[in-house]
Coordinates of N, CA and C in Angstrom, one line a residue:
X1 N 26.2 -10.5 -40.3 CA 27.6 -10.4 -40.7 C 27.6 -10.2 -42.2
X2 N 28.7 -9.7 -42.6 CA 28.9 -9.4 -44.1 C 29.6 -10.5 -44.8
X3 N 30.4 -11.3 -44.0 CA 31.2 -12.4 -44.6 C 31.4 -13.4 -43.5
X4 N 31.9 -14.6 -43.9 CA 32.2 -15.6 -43.0 C 33.3 -15.2 -42.0
X5 N 34.2 -14.3 -42.4 CA 35.2 -13.9 -41.4 C 34.7 -13.1 -40.3
X6 N 33.4 -12.6 -40.4 CA 32.8 -11.8 -39.4 C 31.9 -12.7 -38.5
X7 N 31.8 -14.0 -38.8 CA 30.9 -14.8 -38.1 C 31.2 -15.0 -36.6
X8 N 30.2 -15.0 -35.8 CA 30.3 -15.2 -34.3 C 29.3 -16.3 -34.0
X9 N 29.7 -17.3 -33.3 CA 28.8 -18.4 -32.9 C 28.3 -18.3 -31.5
X10 N 27.1 -18.8 -31.3 CA 26.5 -18.9 -30.0 C 26.0 -20.3 -29.7
X11 N 26.3 -20.8 -28.5 CA 25.9 -22.1 -28.1 C 25.1 -22.0 -26.8
X12 N 24.2 -23.0 -26.6 CA 23.4 -22.9 -25.3 C 24.2 -23.5 -24.1
X13 N 25.4 -24.0 -24.3 CA 26.1 -24.6 -23.1 C 27.6 -24.5 -23.3
X14 N 28.3 -24.6 -22.2 CA 29.8 -24.6 -22.3 C 30.3 -25.9 -22.9
X15 N 29.5 -27.0 -22.6 CA 29.9 -28.3 -23.2 C 29.9 -28.2 -24.7
X16 N 28.8 -27.6 -25.3 CA 28.8 -27.5 -26.8 C 29.8 -26.6 -27.3
X17 N 30.1 -25.5 -26.6 CA 31.1 -24.5 -27.0 C 32.5 -25.2 -27.1
X18 N 32.8 -26.1 -26.1 CA 34.0 -26.8 -26.1 C 34.1 -27.7 -27.3
X19 N 33.0 -28.4 -27.7 CA 33.0 -29.2 -28.9 C 33.2 -28.4 -30.2
X20 N 32.5 -27.2 -30.2 CA 32.7 -26.4 -31.4 C 34.1 -25.9 -31.5
X21 N 34.8 -25.6 -30.4 CA 36.1 -25.1 -30.4 C 37.1 -26.2 -31.0
X22 N 36.7 -27.4 -30.9 CA 37.6 -28.5 -31.4 C 37.2 -28.9 -32.9
X23 N 36.2 -28.2 -33.4 CA 35.8 -28.5 -34.8 C 36.4 -27.5 -35.8
X24 N 36.1 -27.6 -37.0 CA 36.5 -26.7 -38.1 C 36.0 -25.3 -37.9
X25 N 35.0 -25.1 -37.0 CA 34.5 -23.8 -36.7 C 35.2 -23.1 -35.5
X26 N 36.2 -23.8 -34.9 CA 36.8 -23.4 -33.7 C 37.6 -22.1 -33.8
X27 N 37.9 -21.6 -34.9 CA 38.6 -20.4 -35.0 C 37.7 -19.1 -35.0
X28 N 36.4 -19.4 -35.0 CA 35.4 -18.2 -34.9 C 35.2 -18.0 -33.4
X29 N 34.8 -16.7 -33.0 CA 34.5 -16.4 -31.7 C 33.2 -17.1 -31.3
X30 N 33.2 -17.6 -30.0 CA 32.0 -18.4 -29.5 C 31.6 -17.8 -28.2
X31 N 30.3 -17.6 -28.1 CA 29.7 -17.1 -26.9 C 28.7 -18.1 -26.4
X32 N 28.7 -18.4 -25.1 CA 27.7 -19.3 -24.5 C 26.5 -18.5 -24.0
X33 N 25.3 -18.8 -24.5 CA 24.1 -18.1 -24.2 C 23.0 -19.2 -23.9
X34 N 22.9 -19.6 -22.6 CA 22.0 -20.6 -22.3 C 20.5 -20.3 -22.7
X35 N 19.8 -21.3 -23.0 CA 18.4 -21.2 -23.3 C 17.6 -20.9 -22.0
X36 N 16.6 -20.2 -22.1 CA 15.8 -19.9 -20.9 C 14.4 -20.6 -21.0
X37 N 13.7 -20.6 -19.9 CA 12.3 -21.1 -19.8 C 11.4 -20.0 -19.2
X38 N 10.1 -20.1 -19.4 CA 9.2 -19.2 -18.9 C 8.8 -19.6 -17.4
X39 N 9.3 -18.9 -16.5 CA 9.1 -19.2 -15.1 C 7.7 -18.9 -14.6
X40 N 6.9 -18.3 -15.4 CA 5.5 -18.1 -15.1 C 4.7 -19.4 -15.4
X41 N 5.3 -20.2 -16.3 CA 4.6 -21.5 -16.7 C 5.2 -22.6 -15.9
X42 N 6.6 -22.6 -15.8 CA 7.3 -23.7 -15.1 C 7.6 -23.3 -13.7
X43 N 6.7 -23.7 -12.8 CA 6.7 -23.3 -11.4 C 6.0 -24.4 -10.7
X44 N 6.1 -24.6 -9.4 CA 5.3 -25.6 -8.7 C 3.8 -25.3 -8.8
X45 N 3.1 -26.4 -9.2 CA 1.7 -26.3 -9.4 C 1.0 -27.4 -8.6
X46 N 0.1 -27.0 -7.7 CA -0.7 -28.0 -7.0 C -1.7 -28.6 -8.0
X47 N -1.9 -29.9 -7.9 CA -2.8 -30.6 -8.8 C -3.2 -32.0 -8.3
X48 N -4.2 -32.6 -8.9 CA -4.6 -33.9 -8.6 C -4.1 -34.9 -9.7
X49 N -3.0 -34.6 -10.4 CA -2.6 -35.4 -11.5 C -2.3 -36.8 -11.1
X50 N -1.7 -37.0 -9.9 CA -1.5 -38.4 -9.4 C -2.8 -39.1 -9.2
X51 N -3.8 -38.4 -8.7 CA -5.1 -39.0 -8.5 C -5.7 -39.4 -9.9
X52 N -5.6 -38.5 -10.9 CA -6.1 -38.8 -12.2 C -5.6 -40.1 -12.8
X53 N -4.3 -40.4 -12.5 CA -3.6 -41.6 -13.0 C -3.6 -42.7 -11.9
X54 N -4.3 -42.6 -10.9 CA -4.4 -43.6 -9.8 C -3.0 -43.9 -9.2
X55 N -2.3 -42.9 -9.0 CA -0.9 -43.0 -8.5 C -0.7 -42.3 -7.1
X56 N -1.8 -42.1 -6.4 CA -1.8 -41.3 -5.2 C -0.8 -41.8 -4.2
X57 N -0.7 -43.2 -4.1 CA 0.2 -43.8 -3.1 C 1.6 -44.0 -3.6
X58 N 1.9 -43.6 -4.7 CA 3.2 -43.9 -5.3 C 4.2 -42.7 -5.3
X59 N 5.5 -43.0 -5.2 CA 6.5 -42.1 -5.4 C 6.8 -42.1 -6.9
X60 N 7.0 -40.9 -7.5 CA 7.1 -40.8 -8.9 C 8.5 -40.4 -9.3
X61 N 9.0 -41.2 -10.3 CA 10.3 -41.0 -11.0 C 9.9 -40.6 -12.4
X62 N 10.2 -39.4 -12.8 CA 9.7 -38.8 -14.1 C 10.8 -38.7 -15.1
X63 N 10.5 -39.0 -16.3 CA 11.4 -38.8 -17.5 C 10.6 -38.1 -18.6
X64 N 11.1 -37.1 -19.2 CA 10.4 -36.4 -20.3 C 11.4 -36.2 -21.5
X65 N 10.8 -36.6 -22.7 CA 11.6 -36.4 -23.9 C 10.6 -36.3 -25.0
X66 N 11.0 -35.7 -26.1 CA 10.1 -35.6 -27.3 C 9.9 -37.0 -27.9
X67 N 11.0 -37.7 -27.9 CA 11.0 -39.2 -28.3 C 12.0 -39.9 -27.4
X68 N 11.7 -41.2 -27.2 CA 12.6 -42.0 -26.4 C 13.3 -43.1 -27.2
X69 N 14.6 -43.1 -27.1 CA 15.5 -44.1 -27.7 C 16.7 -44.3 -26.9
X70 N 17.6 -45.1 -27.3 CA 18.7 -45.5 -26.4 C 19.5 -44.4 -25.9
X71 N 19.9 -43.5 -26.8 CA 20.8 -42.4 -26.3 C 20.1 -41.3 -25.4
X72 N 18.8 -41.4 -25.4 CA 18.0 -40.6 -24.5 C 17.9 -41.2 -23.1
X73 N 18.3 -42.5 -23.0 CA 18.2 -43.2 -21.7 C 17.0 -44.1 -21.6
X74 N 16.3 -44.4 -22.6 CA 15.1 -45.3 -22.5 C 15.3 -46.6 -21.8
X75 N 16.4 -47.3 -22.2 CA 16.6 -48.6 -21.5 C 17.0 -48.4 -20.0
X76 N 17.5 -47.3 -19.6 CA 17.8 -47.1 -18.2 C 16.5 -47.1 -17.4
X77 N 15.4 -46.5 -17.9 CA 14.1 -46.6 -17.2 C 13.6 -48.0 -17.2
X78 N 13.7 -48.8 -18.3 CA 13.3 -50.1 -18.3 C 14.0 -50.9 -17.2
X79 N 15.3 -50.7 -17.1 CA 16.1 -51.4 -16.0 C 15.7 -51.0 -14.7
X80 N 15.4 -49.7 -14.5 CA 15.0 -49.2 -13.2 C 13.6 -49.8 -12.8
X81 N 12.8 -50.0 -13.8 CA 11.5 -50.6 -13.5 C 11.6 -52.0 -12.8
X82 N 12.7 -52.7 -13.2 CA 12.9 -54.0 -12.6 C 13.6 -53.9 -11.2
X83 N 14.2 -52.8 -10.9 CA 15.0 -52.7 -9.7 C 14.3 -52.0 -8.5
X84 N 13.4 -51.0 -8.8 CA 12.8 -50.2 -7.8 C 11.8 -50.9 -7.0
X85 N 11.7 -50.6 -5.7 CA 10.6 -51.2 -4.9 C 9.2 -50.8 -5.4
X86 N 8.2 -51.5 -4.9 CA 6.8 -51.3 -5.4 C 6.2 -50.0 -5.1
X87 N 6.8 -49.2 -4.2 CA 6.2 -47.9 -3.9 C 6.5 -46.9 -5.0
X88 N 7.4 -47.2 -5.9 CA 7.8 -46.3 -7.0 C 7.1 -46.6 -8.3
X89 N 6.7 -45.5 -9.0 CA 6.1 -45.6 -10.3 C 6.9 -44.7 -11.2
X90 N 7.3 -45.2 -12.4 CA 8.0 -44.4 -13.3 C 7.0 -43.8 -14.3
X91 N 7.1 -42.5 -14.6 CA 6.2 -41.9 -15.6 C 7.1 -41.4 -16.7
X92 N 6.9 -41.8 -17.9 CA 7.6 -41.4 -19.1 C 6.7 -40.6 -20.0
X93 N 7.0 -39.3 -20.2 CA 6.3 -38.5 -21.2 C 7.1 -38.5 -22.5
X94 N 6.4 -38.8 -23.6 CA 7.0 -38.7 -24.9 C 7.2 -40.1 -25.5
X95 N 6.5 -41.1 -24.9 CA 6.7 -42.5 -25.5 C 5.8 -42.6 -26.7
X96 N 6.2 -43.5 -27.6 CA 5.4 -43.8 -28.8 C 4.3 -44.7 -28.5
X97 N 3.3 -44.9 -29.4 CA 2.2 -45.8 -29.1 C 2.8 -47.3 -28.9
X98 N 3.8 -47.6 -29.7 CA 4.4 -49.0 -29.6 C 5.1 -49.1 -28.3
X99 N 5.8 -48.2 -27.9 CA 6.5 -48.2 -26.6 C 5.5 -48.3 -25.5
X100 N 4.4 -47.6 -25.5 CA 3.4 -47.6 -24.5 C 2.9 -49.0 -24.3
X101 N 2.6 -49.7 -25.3 CA 2.1 -51.0 -25.2 C 3.1 -52.0 -24.6
X102 N 4.4 -51.7 -24.7 CA 5.4 -52.7 -24.3 C 5.9 -52.4 -22.8
X103 N 5.4 -51.3 -22.3 CA 5.9 -50.9 -20.9 C 5.4 -51.8 -19.8
X104 N 6.3 -52.1 -18.8 CA 5.8 -52.9 -17.7 C 4.8 -52.1 -16.9
X105 N 4.0 -52.7 -16.0 CA 3.0 -52.0 -15.2 C 3.5 -50.9 -14.3
X106 N 4.8 -50.9 -13.9 CA 5.3 -49.9 -13.1 C 5.9 -48.7 -13.8
X107 N 5.6 -48.7 -15.1 CA 5.9 -47.5 -16.0 C 4.6 -47.0 -16.6
X108 N 4.3 -45.8 -16.3 CA 3.1 -45.1 -17.0 C 3.7 -44.4 -18.2
X109 N 3.2 -44.7 -19.3 CA 3.6 -44.0 -20.6 C 2.6 -43.0 -21.0
X110 N 3.1 -41.8 -21.3 CA 2.2 -40.7 -21.8 C 2.8 -40.3 -23.1
X111 N 2.0 -40.3 -24.2 CA 2.5 -39.9 -25.5 C 3.0 -38.5 -25.5
X112 N 2.1 -37.6 -25.0 CA 2.4 -36.2 -24.8 C 1.4 -35.6 -23.9
X113 N 1.8 -34.5 -23.3 CA 0.9 -33.8 -22.4 C 0.1 -32.8 -23.3
X114 N -1.1 -32.5 -22.8 CA -2.0 -31.6 -23.6 C -1.7 -30.1 -23.5
X115 N -0.8 -29.8 -22.5 CA -0.5 -28.4 -22.3 C 0.8 -28.3 -21.5
X116 N 1.4 -27.1 -21.5 CA 2.5 -26.8 -20.6 C 2.1 -26.9 -19.2
X117 N 0.9 -26.5 -18.8 CA 0.4 -26.6 -17.5 C 0.4 -28.1 -17.0
X118 N -0.1 -29.0 -17.9 CA -0.1 -30.4 -17.5 C 1.3 -30.9 -17.3
X119 N 2.2 -30.5 -18.2 CA 3.6 -30.9 -18.0 C 4.2 -30.4 -16.7
X120 N 3.9 -29.1 -16.4 CA 4.4 -28.6 -15.1 C 3.8 -29.3 -13.9
X121 N 2.5 -29.8 -14.0 CA 1.9 -30.6 -13.0 C 2.7 -31.9 -12.8
X122 N 3.1 -32.5 -13.8 CA 3.9 -33.8 -13.7 C 5.2 -33.5 -13.1
X123 N 5.9 -32.4 -13.5 CA 7.2 -32.0 -12.9 C 7.0 -31.8 -11.4
X124 N 6.0 -31.1 -11.0 CA 5.7 -30.8 -9.6 C 5.4 -32.1 -8.8
X125 N 4.6 -33.0 -9.4 CA 4.2 -34.2 -8.7 C 5.3 -35.2 -8.5
X126 N 6.3 -35.1 -9.3 CA 7.4 -36.1 -9.3 C 8.3 -35.9 -8.0
X127 N 8.8 -37.0 -7.5 CA 9.8 -37.0 -6.4 C 11.2 -36.7 -7.0
X128 N 11.4 -37.3 -8.2 CA 12.7 -37.0 -8.9 C 12.5 -36.9 -10.4
X129 N 13.2 -36.1 -11.0 CA 13.3 -36.0 -12.5 C 14.6 -36.7 -12.9
X130 N 14.5 -37.6 -13.8 CA 15.8 -38.3 -14.2 C 16.0 -38.0 -15.7
X131 N 17.2 -37.5 -16.0 CA 17.6 -37.3 -17.4 C 18.9 -38.1 -17.7
X132 N 18.8 -39.4 -18.1 CA 20.0 -40.2 -18.3 C 20.5 -40.1 -19.8
X133 N 20.3 -38.9 -20.4 CA 20.6 -38.8 -21.8 C 22.1 -38.6 -22.1
X134 N 22.5 -39.1 -23.3 CA 23.8 -39.0 -23.8 C 23.8 -37.9 -24.9
X135 N 22.7 -37.3 -25.2 CA 22.5 -36.3 -26.3 C 21.8 -35.1 -25.8
X136 N 22.5 -34.2 -25.1 CA 21.8 -32.9 -24.7 C 22.8 -31.8 -24.9
X137 N 22.3 -30.8 -25.7 CA 23.1 -29.6 -25.9 C 22.9 -28.6 -24.8
X138 N 21.7 -28.8 -24.0 CA 21.4 -27.9 -22.9 C 20.6 -28.7 -21.9
X139 N 19.5 -29.3 -22.2 CA 18.7 -30.1 -21.2 C 17.6 -29.3 -20.6
X140 N 16.8 -28.7 -21.5 CA 15.7 -27.8 -21.0 C 14.7 -28.6 -20.1
X141 N 14.4 -29.8 -20.4 CA 13.5 -30.6 -19.5 C 14.0 -30.6 -18.1
X142 N 15.3 -30.7 -17.9 CA 15.9 -30.7 -16.6 C 15.7 -29.4 -15.9
X143 N 15.9 -28.3 -16.7 CA 15.7 -26.9 -16.1 C 14.2 -26.7 -15.8
X144 N 13.3 -27.2 -16.6 CA 11.9 -27.1 -16.3 C 11.5 -27.8 -15.0
X145 N 12.0 -29.0 -14.9 CA 11.7 -29.8 -13.6 C 12.2 -29.1 -12.4
X146 N 13.4 -28.6 -12.5 CA 14.0 -27.9 -11.3 C 13.2 -26.6 -11.0
X147 N 12.7 -25.9 -12.0 CA 11.9 -24.7 -11.8 C 10.6 -25.1 -11.1
X148 N 10.1 -26.3 -11.3 CA 8.9 -26.8 -10.7 C 9.1 -27.4 -9.3
X149 N 10.4 -27.3 -8.8 CA 10.7 -27.7 -7.5 C 11.1 -29.1 -7.3
X150 N 11.4 -29.8 -8.4 CA 11.7 -31.3 -8.4 C 13.2 -31.4 -8.6
X151 N 13.9 -32.2 -7.7 CA 15.3 -32.4 -7.9 C 15.6 -33.3 -9.1
X152 N 16.7 -33.1 -9.7 CA 17.0 -33.8 -10.9 C 18.2 -34.7 -10.7
X153 N 18.2 -35.8 -11.4 CA 19.3 -36.8 -11.4 C 19.8 -36.9 -12.9
X154 N 21.0 -36.5 -13.1 CA 21.6 -36.5 -14.5 C 22.9 -37.3 -14.5
X155 N 23.3 -37.7 -15.7 CA 24.6 -38.3 -15.9 C 25.6 -37.2 -16.1
X156 N 26.9 -37.5 -15.8 CA 27.9 -36.6 -16.1 C 28.3 -36.7 -17.5
X157 N 27.4 -36.3 -18.4 CA 27.6 -36.4 -19.8 C 27.0 -35.1 -20.4
X158 N 27.4 -34.7 -21.5 CA 26.9 -33.6 -22.3 C 26.8 -32.3 -21.4
X159 N 25.8 -31.5 -21.6 CA 25.7 -30.2 -20.9 C 24.9 -30.3 -19.6
X160 N 24.3 -31.5 -19.3 CA 23.4 -31.6 -18.2 C 24.0 -31.2 -16.8
X161 N 25.2 -31.5 -16.5 CA 25.7 -31.0 -15.2 C 25.8 -29.5 -15.0
X162 N 25.8 -28.8 -16.1 CA 25.8 -27.3 -16.1 C 24.5 -26.7 -15.5
X163 N 23.4 -27.4 -15.5 CA 22.2 -26.8 -15.1 C 21.8 -27.1 -13.6
X164 N 22.7 -27.9 -13.0 CA 22.4 -28.3 -11.6 C 23.3 -27.6 -10.6
X165 N 22.8 -27.5 -9.4 CA 23.6 -27.1 -8.2 C 23.4 -28.2 -7.2
X166 N 24.1 -28.1 -6.1 CA 24.0 -29.1 -5.0 C 22.6 -29.2 -4.5
X167 N 21.9 -28.0 -4.6 CA 20.5 -28.0 -4.0 C 19.4 -28.4 -5.0
X168 N 19.8 -28.5 -6.3 CA 18.8 -28.8 -7.3 C 18.9 -30.2 -7.8
X169 N 19.9 -31.0 -7.5 CA 20.0 -32.4 -8.0 C 21.3 -33.0 -7.8
X170 N 21.5 -34.1 -8.5 CA 22.7 -34.9 -8.4 C 23.2 -35.3 -9.8
X171 N 24.6 -35.1 -9.9 CA 25.2 -35.5 -11.2 C 25.9 -36.9 -10.9
X172 N 25.5 -37.9 -11.6 CA 26.0 -39.2 -11.4 C 27.2 -39.4 -12.3
X173 N 28.3 -39.9 -11.6 CA 29.6 -40.1 -12.4 C 29.5 -41.4 -13.1
X174 N 29.1 -42.5 -12.5 CA 28.9 -43.8 -13.1 C 27.6 -43.9 -13.8
X175 N 27.6 -43.8 -15.1 CA 26.3 -43.6 -15.8 C 25.6 -45.0 -16.1
X176 N 24.8 -45.4 -15.1 CA 24.1 -46.6 -15.2 C 22.9 -46.6 -14.3
X177 N 21.9 -47.5 -14.5 CA 20.7 -47.5 -13.8 C 20.9 -47.8 -12.3
X178 N 22.0 -48.6 -12.0 CA 22.3 -48.9 -10.6 C 22.6 -47.6 -9.8
X179 N 23.3 -46.7 -10.4 CA 23.7 -45.5 -9.8 C 22.5 -44.6 -9.5
X180 N 21.6 -44.6 -10.5 CA 20.3 -43.9 -10.3 C 19.5 -44.4 -9.2
X181 N 19.4 -45.7 -9.1 CA 18.7 -46.4 -8.1 C 19.3 -46.1 -6.7
X182 N 20.6 -46.1 -6.6 CA 21.2 -45.8 -5.3 C 20.8 -44.4 -4.8
X183 N 20.9 -43.4 -5.7 CA 20.5 -42.0 -5.4 C 19.1 -41.9 -4.9
X184 N 18.2 -42.6 -5.6 CA 16.8 -42.6 -5.3 C 16.5 -43.2 -3.9
X185 N 17.1 -44.3 -3.7 CA 16.8 -45.1 -2.5 C 17.5 -44.5 -1.3
X186 N 18.5 -43.7 -1.5 CA 19.2 -43.0 -0.4 C 18.3 -41.9 0.2
X187 N 17.2 -41.5 -0.6 CA 16.3 -40.4 -0.2 C 17.0 -39.1 0.1
X188 N 18.0 -38.8 -0.7 CA 18.7 -37.5 -0.4 C 17.8 -36.4 -0.3
X189 N 17.9 -35.5 0.7 CA 17.1 -34.4 0.9 C 17.6 -33.2 0.1
X190 N 16.8 -32.5 -0.6 CA 17.2 -31.3 -1.3 C 16.5 -30.1 -0.8
X191 N 17.2 -29.0 -0.7 CA 16.6 -27.8 -0.1 C 15.9 -27.0 -1.3
X192 N 14.8 -26.4 -1.0 CA 14.1 -25.6 -2.0 C 14.9 -24.4 -2.5

């Protein structure tokens, strides 16, 4: 553009577009352009990743973040660890070394994966992907999990509900770990 009056804004979600419209930038044209993922990399992948981590007999509840803190839903996973039956194991990718040392036995902490393929293996191995974040402009980890065939559970916050359909996951209205537990233990069936 040649000046600010010619500026056009792009956001990755309707949720963010609505926020921008309410800001001082709201008088500029806004277009929603969702981020994409590489479906050649994020797809169902058969692997022995559960065996590598000695989790063959466990159902997996997966969470993925670059860093884990309160607004990303870290404490929700700690609460779930206390509530879920013994057959469930939580796997959190993106934990710090300090967090890893503090995790209970039914949470496996992984600082980071070594490759996109390893991440796709975790997505595929999981029974559910949970994204209890209050800070998402798009939620690409949720999109990646769905692309790997894993149903997602998200809060009705930020842009996360935009990436789900009835067949790909559940949007939880009451944003708390009890609601997540209820969805998990109901064993809702999702169609591929």
